[in-house]
Amino acid sequence: MALVGALSSAPAQAQTIEVAGGSGLASGSSSGTFDSRYAPSFPFVEHTGLATQQLVVQRDGAPLMWASLTWFPGAHVGLESRVDYRRTGLHGANGPYTVLLTYSARQPPDFVARQYSSDSSADWPDTAGHVGQLTATAAMVLRIGPPTRTTLRLMAGGGLTSVRGRFEPVGYSTFSLGGHSVLFPDEHRVSMRVGSATTIGVTTGAELHVPMGGHAAVVVGWRLLVPRQMQLAVTADGLAASDQGINQLQWDDVQRTLAPSPIRWRPVTSDVAAGVAVRF
């Protein structure tokens, strides 16, 4: 606060405000995993079972939009507030979906209760989905050079980032017995919603401002945001696009059965961006 107060005592004519905005390219380096481990549903039958799989959830590179407001109370040091938003695709090559089941049934010819087992391991499709990330930061800015010429700016500060999205497909199996106690498996591919979560982080970056004449300048820069690790709640809420079945599942039951664990995620972003700044 003392620094801001000292800076604000600069002559009024030395103070400037800049509004800037543009677009850029967000990196796709951050990744996480979703581990599914649950006991499949087998109503009215004595059974034990376990279904397991791991999905890789990795971000693609994607466009971003950004806007900022910067106040320079003096010639070289200022304060910047900035927001940016990106919506990136998700991908990942996954391991198999494995289901182990032991159950009791009465099969012909004697219809005596016996234990049977069913083990399966199926190749699983790649992860698909998207995640949206909204970030708001505040930073100190060091401006090297006069504002009427090409200048280099260095930034450091902190802020908040919020993430939400969805991904698929997650395996979900149920079982039933038909005539003569024949086992009927029913496998679904489920879409998962990632609930919104927010965390803090630190940010740094550099920008080059090239005057276009008057009070405008072209901006080219790089930003890095390193947030704390997040735990993103996951909810099953629909069939995946690759599932050709009829959506007749009771989703409260699916959620209770899957009991999905949160995804541990650290959404580090390293972005290059360009835009236009206007000085007032």
Tab-separated table of N, CA and C in Angstrom, residues 96-252:
chain	number	residue	atom	x	y	z
A	96	PRO	N	-7.197	-50.944	-20.255
A	96	PRO	CA	-8.423	-51.745	-20.407
A	96	PRO	C	-9.427	-51.498	-19.284
A	97	TYR	N	-10.660	-51.841	-19.576
A	97	TYR	CA	-11.742	-51.853	-18.586
A	97	TYR	C	-11.923	-53.302	-18.159
A	98	THR	N	-11.699	-53.569	-16.865
A	98	THR	CA	-11.673	-54.938	-16.357
A	98	THR	C	-12.810	-55.146	-15.355
A	99	VAL	N	-13.532	-56.251	-15.515
A	99	VAL	CA	-14.630	-56.592	-14.608
A	99	VAL	C	-14.455	-58.027	-14.128
A	100	LEU	N	-14.399	-58.218	-12.823
A	100	LEU	CA	-14.319	-59.539	-12.195
A	100	LEU	C	-15.595	-59.754	-11.390
A	101	LEU	N	-16.237	-60.909	-11.602
A	101	LEU	CA	-17.519	-61.160	-10.953
A	101	LEU	C	-17.604	-62.612	-10.493
A	102	THR	N	-18.061	-62.810	-9.268
A	102	THR	CA	-18.390	-64.137	-8.739
A	102	THR	C	-19.822	-64.083	-8.232
A	103	TYR	N	-20.654	-65.079	-8.633
A	103	TYR	CA	-22.065	-65.017	-8.275
A	103	TYR	C	-22.609	-66.427	-8.034
A	104	SER	N	-23.737	-66.478	-7.369
A	104	SER	CA	-24.406	-67.743	-7.083
A	104	SER	C	-25.602	-67.898	-8.008
A	105	ALA	N	-25.745	-69.087	-8.598
A	105	ALA	CA	-26.856	-69.338	-9.517
A	105	ALA	C	-27.241	-70.812	-9.480
A	106	ARG	N	-28.477	-71.071	-9.896
A	106	ARG	CA	-28.992	-72.450	-9.982
A	106	ARG	C	-29.218	-72.767	-11.457
A	107	GLN	N	-28.304	-73.522	-12.023
A	107	GLN	CA	-28.361	-73.837	-13.443
A	107	GLN	C	-28.785	-75.291	-13.653
A	108	PRO	N	-29.386	-75.563	-14.817
A	108	PRO	CA	-29.761	-76.950	-15.117
A	108	PRO	C	-28.495	-77.797	-15.304
A	109	PRO	N	-28.577	-79.117	-15.135
A	109	PRO	CA	-29.859	-79.867	-15.035
A	109	PRO	C	-30.378	-80.042	-13.605
A	110	ASP	N	-29.539	-79.806	-12.573
A	110	ASP	CA	-29.986	-80.133	-11.217
A	110	ASP	C	-30.466	-78.903	-10.442
A	111	PHE	N	-30.200	-77.692	-10.957
A	111	PHE	CA	-30.644	-76.453	-10.324
A	111	PHE	C	-30.182	-76.329	-8.865
A	112	VAL	N	-28.994	-76.808	-8.606
A	112	VAL	CA	-28.388	-76.656	-7.282
A	112	VAL	C	-27.557	-75.375	-7.278
A	113	ALA	N	-27.636	-74.594	-6.190
A	113	ALA	CA	-26.883	-73.336	-6.098
A	113	ALA	C	-25.382	-73.608	-6.125
A	114	ARG	N	-24.687	-72.976	-7.062
A	114	ARG	CA	-23.245	-73.096	-7.161
A	114	ARG	C	-22.640	-71.705	-7.428
A	115	GLN	N	-21.333	-71.621	-7.203
A	115	GLN	CA	-20.605	-70.385	-7.479
A	115	GLN	C	-20.066	-70.406	-8.910
A	116	TYR	N	-20.269	-69.308	-9.597
A	116	TYR	CA	-19.750	-69.146	-10.957
A	116	TYR	C	-18.950	-67.839	-11.011
A	117	SER	N	-18.112	-67.732	-12.005
A	117	SER	CA	-17.304	-66.518	-12.151
A	117	SER	C	-17.320	-66.047	-13.597
A	118	SER	N	-17.137	-64.746	-13.748
A	118	SER	CA	-17.050	-64.128	-15.075
A	118	SER	C	-15.971	-63.056	-15.009
A	119	ASP	N	-14.944	-63.218	-15.817
A	119	ASP	CA	-13.848	-62.246	-15.866
A	119	ASP	C	-13.743	-61.700	-17.280
A	120	SER	N	-13.652	-60.382	-17.397
A	120	SER	CA	-13.520	-59.769	-18.722
A	120	SER	C	-12.556	-58.592	-18.651
A	121	SER	N	-11.872	-58.362	-19.756
A	121	SER	CA	-10.984	-57.217	-19.882
A	121	SER	C	-11.093	-56.711	-21.304
A	122	ALA	N	-11.580	-55.481	-21.463
A	122	ALA	CA	-11.857	-54.946	-22.791
A	122	ALA	C	-11.004	-53.718	-23.066
A	123	ASP	N	-10.484	-53.633	-24.306
A	123	ASP	CA	-9.810	-52.404	-24.725
A	123	ASP	C	-10.789	-51.243	-24.623
A	124	TRP	N	-10.250	-50.078	-24.288
A	124	TRP	CA	-11.144	-48.953	-24.009
A	124	TRP	C	-10.817	-47.765	-24.896
A	125	PRO	N	-11.842	-47.037	-25.351
A	125	PRO	CA	-11.595	-45.888	-26.238
A	125	PRO	C	-10.794	-44.781	-25.540
A	126	ASP	N	-10.221	-43.907	-26.360
A	126	ASP	CA	-9.502	-42.753	-25.829
A	126	ASP	C	-10.462	-41.793	-25.135
A	127	THR	N	-9.914	-41.038	-24.215
A	127	THR	CA	-10.680	-40.000	-23.530
A	127	THR	C	-11.099	-38.915	-24.518
A	128	ALA	N	-12.306	-38.397	-24.330
A	128	ALA	CA	-12.793	-37.242	-25.083
A	128	ALA	C	-13.500	-36.315	-24.107
A	129	GLY	N	-13.532	-35.023	-24.420
A	129	GLY	CA	-14.227	-34.083	-23.552
A	129	GLY	C	-13.682	-32.687	-23.716
A	130	HIS	N	-13.979	-31.839	-22.749
A	130	HIS	CA	-13.496	-30.463	-22.783
A	130	HIS	C	-13.427	-29.924	-21.357
A	131	VAL	N	-12.657	-28.870	-21.192
A	131	VAL	CA	-12.581	-28.174	-19.904
A	131	VAL	C	-12.474	-26.681	-20.176
A	132	GLY	N	-13.234	-25.906	-19.414
A	132	GLY	CA	-13.166	-24.454	-19.491
A	132	GLY	C	-12.411	-23.913	-18.287
A	133	GLN	N	-11.572	-22.918	-18.503
A	133	GLN	CA	-10.773	-22.341	-17.416
A	133	GLN	C	-10.832	-20.821	-17.500
A	134	LEU	N	-11.313	-20.201	-16.423
A	134	LEU	CA	-11.390	-18.743	-16.308
A	134	LEU	C	-10.386	-18.298	-15.259
A	135	THR	N	-9.534	-17.345	-15.617
A	135	THR	CA	-8.471	-16.890	-14.721
A	135	THR	C	-8.530	-15.380	-14.574
A	136	ALA	N	-8.379	-14.905	-13.346
A	136	ALA	CA	-8.290	-13.473	-13.057
A	136	ALA	C	-7.033	-13.238	-12.234
A	137	THR	N	-6.181	-12.305	-12.681
A	137	THR	CA	-4.916	-12.052	-12.003
A	137	THR	C	-4.713	-10.565	-11.764
A	138	ALA	N	-3.860	-10.257	-10.788
A	138	ALA	CA	-3.393	-8.901	-10.528
A	138	ALA	C	-1.877	-8.956	-10.440
A	139	ALA	N	-1.196	-7.988	-11.067
A	139	ALA	CA	0.259	-8.061	-11.142
A	139	ALA	C	0.877	-6.672	-11.126
A	140	MET	N	2.100	-6.607	-10.582
A	140	MET	CA	2.932	-5.421	-10.737
A	140	MET	C	3.592	-5.474	-12.115
A	141	VAL	N	3.709	-4.307	-12.753
A	141	VAL	CA	4.265	-4.219	-14.105
A	141	VAL	C	5.464	-3.286	-14.089
A	142	LEU	N	6.565	-3.744	-14.656
A	142	LEU	CA	7.745	-2.909	-14.865
A	142	LEU	C	7.848	-2.611	-16.350
A	143	ARG	N	7.785	-1.317	-16.688
A	143	ARG	CA	7.851	-0.903	-18.096
A	143	ARG	C	9.255	-0.370	-18.385
A	144	ILE	N	9.902	-0.964	-19.386
A	144	ILE	CA	11.256	-0.574	-19.758
A	144	ILE	C	11.179	0.199	-21.070
A	145	GLY	N	11.384	1.511	-20.996
A	145	GLY	CA	11.299	2.362	-22.172
A	145	GLY	C	10.127	3.318	-22.071
A	146	PRO	N	10.158	4.403	-22.825
A	146	PRO	CA	9.056	5.371	-22.812
A	146	PRO	C	7.817	4.808	-23.500
A	147	PRO	N	6.599	5.196	-23.037
A	147	PRO	CA	5.361	4.614	-23.584
A	147	PRO	C	5.111	4.946	-25.046
A	148	THR	N	5.776	5.973	-25.572
A	148	THR	CA	5.562	6.355	-26.974
A	148	THR	C	6.442	5.546	-27.940
A	149	ARG	N	7.309	4.683	-27.385
A	149	ARG	CA	8.179	3.868	-28.227
A	149	ARG	C	7.974	2.384	-27.901
A	150	THR	N	8.641	1.519	-28.645
A	150	THR	CA	8.564	0.089	-28.357
A	150	THR	C	9.111	-0.181	-26.958
A	151	THR	N	8.337	-0.845	-26.149
A	151	THR	CA	8.720	-1.086	-24.758
A	151	THR	C	8.580	-2.563	-24.413
A	152	LEU	N	9.388	-2.970	-23.454
A	152	LEU	CA	9.305	-4.307	-22.874
A	152	LEU	C	8.679	-4.186	-21.498
A	153	ARG	N	7.751	-5.097	-21.196
A	153	ARG	CA	7.114	-5.092	-19.880
A	153	ARG	C	7.294	-6.454	-19.215
A	154	LEU	N	7.607	-6.413	-17.940
A	154	LEU	CA	7.742	-7.608	-17.130
A	154	LEU	C	6.687	-7.580	-16.031
A	155	MET	N	6.007	-8.714	-15.784
A	155	MET	CA	4.911	-8.781	-14.829
A	155	MET	C	5.139	-9.897	-13.830
A	156	ALA	N	4.647	-9.687	-12.607
A	156	ALA	CA	4.644	-10.728	-11.587
A	156	ALA	C	3.506	-10.441	-10.620
A	157	GLY	N	2.782	-11.497	-10.227
A	157	GLY	CA	1.662	-11.302	-9.318
A	157	GLY	C	0.991	-12.612	-8.977
A	158	GLY	N	-0.300	-12.550	-8.755
A	158	GLY	CA	-1.066	-13.744	-8.392
A	158	GLY	C	-2.511	-13.583	-8.793
A	159	GLY	N	-3.298	-14.636	-8.542
A	159	GLY	CA	-4.699	-14.557	-8.914
A	159	GLY	C	-5.452	-15.836	-8.629
A	160	LEU	N	-6.634	-15.926	-9.225
A	160	LEU	CA	-7.527	-17.062	-9.060
A	160	LEU	C	-7.793	-17.700	-10.418
A	161	THR	N	-7.930	-19.022	-10.421
A	161	THR	CA	-8.321	-19.717	-11.645
A	161	THR	C	-9.415	-20.721	-11.309
A	162	SER	N	-10.410	-20.805	-12.180
A	162	SER	CA	-11.565	-21.675	-11.971
A	162	SER	C	-11.689	-22.626	-13.151
A	163	VAL	N	-11.977	-23.905	-12.853
A	163	VAL	CA	-12.014	-24.957	-13.876
A	163	VAL	C	-13.321	-25.730	-13.769
A	164	ARG	N	-13.896	-26.067	-14.927
A	164	ARG	CA	-15.037	-26.972	-14.993
A	164	ARG	C	-15.084	-27.598	-16.375
A	165	GLY	N	-15.764	-28.767	-16.501
A	165	GLY	CA	-15.833	-29.405	-17.807
A	165	GLY	C	-16.509	-30.754	-17.748
A	166	ARG	N	-16.188	-31.631	-18.707
A	166	ARG	CA	-16.724	-32.985	-18.735
A	166	ARG	C	-15.804	-33.872	-19.575
A	167	PHE	N	-15.884	-35.183	-19.320
A	167	PHE	CA	-15.089	-36.128	-20.086
A	167	PHE	C	-15.824	-37.460	-20.149
A	168	GLU	N	-15.376	-38.312	-21.061
A	168	GLU	CA	-15.969	-39.634	-21.279
A	168	GLU	C	-14.960	-40.478	-22.062
A	169	PRO	N	-15.193	-41.811	-22.160
A	169	PRO	CA	-16.254	-42.601	-21.541
A	169	PRO	C	-15.727	-43.380	-20.326
A	170	VAL	N	-16.546	-43.471	-19.304
A	170	VAL	CA	-16.242	-44.281	-18.128
A	170	VAL	C	-17.137	-45.519	-18.164
A	171	GLY	N	-16.563	-46.684	-17.916
A	171	GLY	CA	-17.338	-47.922	-17.962
A	171	GLY	C	-18.273	-48.076	-16.773
A	172	TYR	N	-19.472	-48.605	-17.056
A	172	TYR	CA	-20.449	-48.892	-15.995
A	172	TYR	C	-21.188	-50.169	-16.391
A	173	SER	N	-21.076	-51.200	-15.564
A	173	SER	CA	-21.646	-52.516	-15.886
A	173	SER	C	-22.694	-52.924	-14.860
A	174	THR	N	-23.751	-53.548	-15.349
A	174	THR	CA	-24.746	-54.192	-14.499
A	174	THR	C	-24.953	-55.616	-15.010
A	175	PHE	N	-25.493	-56.464	-14.154
A	175	PHE	CA	-25.705	-57.864	-14.525
A	175	PHE	C	-27.109	-58.307	-14.115
A	176	SER	N	-27.605	-59.297	-14.830
A	176	SER	CA	-28.889	-59.914	-14.493
A	176	SER	C	-28.850	-61.377	-14.937
A	177	LEU	N	-29.773	-62.178	-14.387
A	177	LEU	CA	-29.897	-63.584	-14.775
A	177	LEU	C	-31.153	-63.771	-15.606
A	178	GLY	N	-30.988	-64.467	-16.738
A	178	GLY	CA	-32.134	-64.791	-17.571
A	178	GLY	C	-32.610	-66.215	-17.315
A	179	GLY	N	-33.316	-66.765	-18.279
A	179	GLY	CA	-33.790	-68.132	-18.165
A	179	GLY	C	-32.658	-69.115	-17.998
A	180	HIS	N	-32.882	-70.157	-17.169
A	180	HIS	CA	-31.865	-71.158	-16.858
A	180	HIS	C	-30.617	-70.524	-16.233
A	181	SER	N	-30.825	-69.377	-15.546
A	181	SER	CA	-29.735	-68.675	-14.839
A	181	SER	C	-28.581	-68.298	-15.761
A	182	VAL	N	-28.903	-67.962	-16.995
A	182	VAL	CA	-27.884	-67.490	-17.929
A	182	VAL	C	-27.508	-66.049	-17.561
A	183	LEU	N	-26.213	-65.756	-17.522
A	183	LEU	CA	-25.724	-64.430	-17.138
A	183	LEU	C	-25.844	-63.455	-18.306
A	184	PHE	N	-26.440	-62.302	-18.035
A	184	PHE	CA	-26.585	-61.240	-19.028
A	184	PHE	C	-25.869	-59.984	-18.526
A	185	PRO	N	-24.700	-59.671	-19.084
A	185	PRO	CA	-24.023	-58.411	-18.727
A	185	PRO	C	-24.582	-57.255	-19.549
A	186	ASP	N	-24.555	-56.090	-18.978
A	186	ASP	CA	-25.002	-54.876	-19.666
A	186	ASP	C	-23.961	-53.786	-19.400
A	187	GLU	N	-23.210	-53.444	-20.428
A	187	GLU	CA	-22.119	-52.475	-20.273
A	187	GLU	C	-22.485	-51.145	-20.909
A	188	HIS	N	-22.223	-50.078	-20.169
A	188	HIS	CA	-22.487	-48.725	-20.665
A	188	HIS	C	-21.207	-47.903	-20.638
A	189	ARG	N	-21.192	-46.890	-21.484
A	189	ARG	CA	-20.141	-45.874	-21.473
A	189	ARG	C	-20.764	-44.570	-21.007
A	190	VAL	N	-20.221	-44.040	-19.930
A	190	VAL	CA	-20.856	-42.945	-19.214
A	190	VAL	C	-20.046	-41.660	-19.375
A	191	SER	N	-20.760	-40.545	-19.452
A	191	SER	CA	-20.147	-39.222	-19.480
A	191	SER	C	-20.114	-38.650	-18.071
A	192	MET	N	-18.996	-38.005	-17.721
A	192	MET	CA	-18.804	-37.472	-16.378
A	192	MET	C	-18.685	-35.953	-16.424
A	193	ARG	N	-19.395	-35.300	-15.518
A	193	ARG	CA	-19.293	-33.847	-15.384
A	193	ARG	C	-18.268	-33.513	-14.305
A	194	VAL	N	-17.389	-32.571	-14.605
A	194	VAL	CA	-16.394	-32.105	-13.642
A	194	VAL	C	-16.907	-30.807	-13.036
A	195	GLY	N	-17.209	-30.831	-11.737
A	195	GLY	CA	-17.760	-29.668	-11.082
A	195	GLY	C	-16.780	-28.522	-10.993
A	196	SER	N	-17.295	-27.295	-10.917
A	196	SER	CA	-16.454	-26.113	-10.865
A	196	SER	C	-15.666	-26.049	-9.560
A	197	ALA	N	-14.388	-25.691	-9.662
A	197	ALA	CA	-13.534	-25.511	-8.492
A	197	ALA	C	-12.573	-24.367	-8.770
A	198	THR	N	-12.162	-23.676	-7.712
A	198	THR	CA	-11.306	-22.504	-7.842
A	198	THR	C	-10.110	-22.625	-6.914
A	199	THR	N	-8.955	-22.174	-7.394
A	199	THR	CA	-7.762	-22.181	-6.561
A	199	THR	C	-6.923	-20.944	-6.858
A	200	ILE	N	-5.921	-20.700	-6.013
A	200	ILE	CA	-5.046	-19.553	-6.188
A	200	ILE	C	-3.768	-19.984	-6.897
A	201	GLY	N	-3.046	-19.006	-7.436
A	201	GLY	CA	-1.798	-19.300	-8.109
A	201	GLY	C	-0.949	-18.060	-8.258
A	202	VAL	N	0.265	-18.248	-8.739
A	202	VAL	CA	1.166	-17.136	-9.025
A	202	VAL	C	1.343	-17.027	-10.533
A	203	THR	N	1.591	-15.805	-10.985
A	203	THR	CA	1.697	-15.567	-12.417
A	203	THR	C	2.900	-14.699	-12.719
A	204	THR	N	3.472	-14.889	-13.884
A	204	THR	CA	4.551	-14.048	-14.373
A	204	THR	C	4.444	-13.973	-15.891
A	205	GLY	N	5.142	-13.020	-16.484
A	205	GLY	CA	5.068	-12.900	-17.933
A	205	GLY	C	5.874	-11.746	-18.462
A	206	ALA	N	5.859	-11.615	-19.765
A	206	ALA	CA	6.562	-10.532	-20.446
A	206	ALA	C	5.773	-10.151	-21.690
A	207	GLU	N	5.800	-8.859	-22.021
A	207	GLU	CA	5.092	-8.359	-23.199
A	207	GLU	C	5.951	-7.354	-23.938
A	208	LEU	N	5.781	-7.332	-25.247
A	208	LEU	CA	6.387	-6.320	-26.096
A	208	LEU	C	5.265	-5.458	-26.661
A	209	HIS	N	5.360	-4.132	-26.437
A	209	HIS	CA	4.362	-3.177	-26.930
A	209	HIS	C	4.986	-2.358	-28.053
A	210	VAL	N	4.399	-2.430	-29.254
A	210	VAL	CA	4.902	-1.732	-30.435
A	210	VAL	C	3.890	-0.677	-30.846
A	211	PRO	N	4.223	0.626	-30.769
A	211	PRO	CA	3.261	1.681	-31.096
A	211	PRO	C	2.763	1.596	-32.532
A	212	MET	N	1.465	1.902	-32.681
A	212	MET	CA	0.871	1.971	-34.027
A	212	MET	C	0.571	3.406	-34.423
A	213	GLY	N	0.990	4.364	-33.594
A	213	GLY	CA	0.646	5.751	-33.834
A	213	GLY	C	-0.475	6.177	-32.912
A	214	GLY	N	-0.445	7.416	-32.491
A	214	GLY	CA	-1.465	7.891	-31.564
A	214	GLY	C	-1.294	7.240	-30.203
A	215	HIS	N	-2.385	6.680	-29.677
A	215	HIS	CA	-2.364	6.071	-28.345
A	215	HIS	C	-2.504	4.555	-28.384
A	216	ALA	N	-2.367	3.936	-29.541
A	216	ALA	CA	-2.552	2.492	-29.661
A	216	ALA	C	-1.218	1.783	-29.866
A	217	ALA	N	-1.198	0.509	-29.489
A	217	ALA	CA	0.009	-0.298	-29.665
A	217	ALA	C	-0.383	-1.748	-29.893
A	218	VAL	N	0.433	-2.464	-30.655
A	218	VAL	CA	0.301	-3.906	-30.817
A	218	VAL	C	1.013	-4.581	-29.648
A	219	VAL	N	0.364	-5.605	-29.083
A	219	VAL	CA	0.903	-6.302	-27.919
A	219	VAL	C	1.186	-7.753	-28.292
A	220	VAL	N	2.382	-8.223	-27.972
A	220	VAL	CA	2.747	-9.629	-28.130
A	220	VAL	C	3.398	-10.064	-26.816
A	221	GLY	N	2.920	-11.176	-26.249
A	221	GLY	CA	3.451	-11.546	-24.948
A	221	GLY	C	3.308	-13.008	-24.607
A	222	TRP	N	3.843	-13.346	-23.434
A	222	TRP	CA	3.818	-14.707	-22.890
A	222	TRP	C	3.427	-14.625	-21.429
A	223	ARG	N	2.588	-15.562	-20.982
A	223	ARG	CA	2.162	-15.620	-19.583
A	223	ARG	C	2.266	-17.044	-19.055
A	224	LEU	N	2.664	-17.133	-17.789
A	224	LEU	CA	2.724	-18.412	-17.086
A	224	LEU	C	1.918	-18.288	-15.806
A	225	LEU	N	1.019	-19.244	-15.584
A	225	LEU	CA	0.256	-19.324	-14.338
A	225	LEU	C	0.546	-20.674	-13.695
A	226	VAL	N	0.974	-20.647	-12.431
A	226	VAL	CA	1.254	-21.873	-11.685
A	226	VAL	C	0.324	-21.894	-10.469
A	227	PRO	N	-0.813	-22.597	-10.571
A	227	PRO	CA	-1.760	-22.646	-9.456
A	227	PRO	C	-1.472	-23.808	-8.514
A	228	ARG	N	-2.155	-23.785	-7.377
A	228	ARG	CA	-2.105	-24.919	-6.472
A	228	ARG	C	-2.878	-26.088	-7.087
A	229	GLN	N	-2.580	-27.287	-6.582
A	229	GLN	CA	-3.306	-28.466	-7.057
A	229	GLN	C	-4.766	-28.388	-6.618
A	230	MET	N	-5.654	-28.844	-7.509
A	230	MET	CA	-7.094	-28.806	-7.239
A	230	MET	C	-7.625	-30.236	-7.119
A	231	GLN	N	-8.745	-30.369	-6.414
A	231	GLN	CA	-9.504	-31.614	-6.418
A	231	GLN	C	-10.869	-31.306	-7.024
A	232	LEU	N	-11.115	-31.890	-8.183
A	232	LEU	CA	-12.323	-31.597	-8.941
A	232	LEU	C	-13.345	-32.712	-8.744
A	233	ALA	N	-14.501	-32.366	-8.190
A	233	ALA	CA	-15.562	-33.346	-7.985
A	233	ALA	C	-16.096	-33.832	-9.329
A	234	VAL	N	-16.427	-35.119	-9.395
A	234	VAL	CA	-16.873	-35.748	-10.642
A	234	VAL	C	-18.242	-36.378	-10.432
A	235	THR	N	-19.147	-36.153	-11.386
A	235	THR	CA	-20.514	-36.666	-11.303
A	235	THR	C	-20.897	-37.355	-12.604
A	236	ALA	N	-21.479	-38.554	-12.511
A	236	ALA	CA	-22.000	-39.266	-13.681
A	236	ALA	C	-23.381	-38.712	-14.013
A	237	ASP	N	-23.582	-38.273	-15.265
A	237	ASP	CA	-24.875	-37.639	-15.565
A	237	ASP	C	-25.421	-37.927	-16.956
A	238	GLY	N	-24.840	-38.878	-17.703
A	238	GLY	CA	-25.397	-39.175	-19.014
A	238	GLY	C	-24.572	-40.212	-19.746
A	239	LEU	N	-25.138	-40.727	-20.825
A	239	LEU	CA	-24.408	-41.679	-21.659
A	239	LEU	C	-23.422	-40.948	-22.552
A	240	ALA	N	-22.271	-41.558	-22.767
A	240	ALA	CA	-21.284	-40.999	-23.673
A	240	ALA	C	-21.792	-41.043	-25.106
A	241	ALA	N	-21.218	-40.198	-25.947
A	241	ALA	CA	-21.633	-40.158	-27.349
A	241	ALA	C	-21.387	-41.488	-28.038
A	242	SER	N	-20.388	-42.252	-27.577
A	242	SER	CA	-20.066	-43.531	-28.209
A	242	SER	C	-20.951	-44.669	-27.729
A	243	ASP	N	-21.839	-44.428	-26.754
A	243	ASP	CA	-22.736	-45.468	-26.250
A	243	ASP	C	-24.003	-45.488	-27.101
A	244	GLN	N	-24.319	-46.636	-27.676
A	244	GLN	CA	-25.477	-46.750	-28.555
A	244	GLN	C	-26.721	-47.246	-27.829
A	245	GLY	N	-26.635	-47.385	-26.510
A	245	GLY	CA	-27.776	-47.870	-25.741
A	245	GLY	C	-28.829	-46.807	-25.516
A	246	ILE	N	-29.890	-47.202	-24.856
A	246	ILE	CA	-30.982	-46.289	-24.511
A	246	ILE	C	-30.746	-45.771	-23.098
A	247	ASN	N	-30.874	-44.480	-22.925
A	247	ASN	CA	-30.593	-43.872	-21.628
A	247	ASN	C	-31.737	-44.146	-20.655
A	248	GLN	N	-31.721	-45.338	-20.059
A	248	GLN	CA	-32.736	-45.708	-19.084
A	248	GLN	C	-32.141	-45.931	-17.696
A	249	LEU	N	-30.896	-45.517	-17.511
A	249	LEU	CA	-30.259	-45.686	-16.216
A	249	LEU	C	-30.802	-44.679	-15.209
A	250	GLN	N	-30.834	-45.092	-13.952
A	250	GLN	CA	-31.184	-44.183	-12.869
A	250	GLN	C	-29.882	-43.538	-12.394
A	251	TRP	N	-29.713	-42.260	-12.690
A	251	TRP	CA	-28.405	-41.653	-12.509
A	251	TRP	C	-28.010	-41.464	-11.052
A	252	ASP	N	-28.975	-41.353	-10.171
A	252	ASP	CA	-28.627	-41.336	-8.744
A	252	ASP	C	-28.016	-42.673	-8.335
